[in-house]
């Protein structure tokens, strides 16, 4: 408990408030993990797409499409 009390004093807060913040941070991290996994999977799909189609320039293609329409 002394480490917890010391951390609370350094943060200028109470022990219970520090614990509350720690639990909130932990729960937020748990909630974000599935979203991080979805982003990792999306990045992997993008990498596979890039490998399949090579040096395709998406920006140039969009600009070309805009010029035609």
CSV table of C-alpha atoms in Angstrom, one decimal:
chain,number,residue,atom,x,y,z
A,1,UNK,CA,0.0,0.0,0.0
A,2,UNK,CA,2.9,2.4,0.6
A,3,UNK,CA,3.6,2.5,-3.2
A,4,UNK,CA,0.0,3.3,-3.9
A,5,UNK,CA,-0.1,6.0,-1.2
A,6,UNK,CA,3.1,7.5,-2.6
A,7,UNK,CA,1.7,7.5,-6.1
A,8,UNK,CA,-1.5,9.1,-4.9
A,9,UNK,CA,0.5,11.8,-3.1
A,10,UNK,CA,2.6,12.5,-6.2
A,11,UNK,CA,-0.6,12.8,-8.3
A,12,UNK,CA,-2.1,15.1,-5.7
A,13,UNK,CA,-5.1,12.9,-5.3
A,14,UNK,CA,-6.6,10.4,-3.0
A,15,UNK,CA,-5.9,6.7,-3.1
A,16,UNK,CA,-9.4,5.9,-4.1
A,17,UNK,CA,-9.4,8.5,-6.9
A,18,UNK,CA,-6.1,7.1,-8.2
A,19,UNK,CA,-7.5,3.5,-8.1
A,20,UNK,CA,-10.6,4.8,-9.9
A,21,UNK,CA,-8.5,6.4,-12.6
A,22,UNK,CA,-6.4,3.2,-13.0
A,23,UNK,CA,-9.5,1.0,-13.3
A,24,UNK,CA,-11.0,3.4,-15.9
A,25,UNK,CA,-7.7,3.4,-17.9
A,26,UNK,CA,-7.7,-0.4,-17.8
A,27,UNK,CA,-11.3,-0.8,-18.9
A,28,UNK,CA,-10.7,1.7,-21.7
A,29,UNK,CA,-7.7,-0.3,-22.9
A,30,UNK,CA,-9.8,-3.5,-22.8
A,31,UNK,CA,-12.5,-1.8,-24.8
A,32,UNK,CA,-10.1,-0.5,-27.4
A,33,UNK,CA,-8.4,-3.8,-28.0
A,34,UNK,CA,-11.0,-5.2,-30.5
A,35,UNK,CA,-10.8,-1.9,-32.4
A,36,UNK,CA,-7.1,-2.2,-32.6
A,37,UNK,CA,-7.4,-5.7,-33.9
A,38,UNK,CA,-9.8,-4.5,-36.6
A,39,UNK,CA,-7.3,-1.8,-37.6
A,40,UNK,CA,-4.5,-4.4,-37.8
A,41,UNK,CA,-6.6,-6.7,-40.0
A,42,UNK,CA,-7.6,-3.8,-42.2
A,43,UNK,CA,-3.9,-2.8,-42.6
A,44,UNK,CA,-3.1,-6.4,-43.5
A,45,UNK,CA,-5.8,-6.4,-46.1
A,46,UNK,CA,-4.4,-3.2,-47.5
A,47,UNK,CA,-0.9,-4.6,-47.6
A,48,UNK,CA,-2.1,-7.7,-49.5
A,49,UNK,CA,-4.1,-5.5,-51.9
A,50,UNK,CA,-0.9,-3.4,-52.5
A,51,UNK,CA,1.2,-6.5,-53.1
A,52,UNK,CA,-1.4,-7.8,-55.6
A,53,UNK,CA,-1.8,-4.6,-57.6
A,54,UNK,CA,1.8,-3.3,-57.3
A,55,UNK,CA,2.5,0.4,-57.7
A,56,UNK,CA,-1.0,1.5,-58.4
A,57,UNK,CA,-1.4,5.2,-57.5
A,58,UNK,CA,-4.9,5.6,-56.0
A,59,UNK,CA,-4.6,9.4,-55.8
A,60,UNK,CA,-3.8,9.7,-59.4
A,61,UNK,CA,-6.6,7.4,-60.3
A,62,UNK,CA,-9.1,9.4,-58.3
A,63,UNK,CA,-7.9,12.6,-59.9
A,64,UNK,CA,-8.2,11.0,-63.3
A,65,UNK,CA,-11.8,9.9,-62.5
A,66,UNK,CA,-12.7,13.4,-61.3
A,67,UNK,CA,-11.4,15.0,-64.5
A,68,UNK,CA,-13.6,12.6,-66.6
A,69,UNK,CA,-16.8,13.4,-64.7
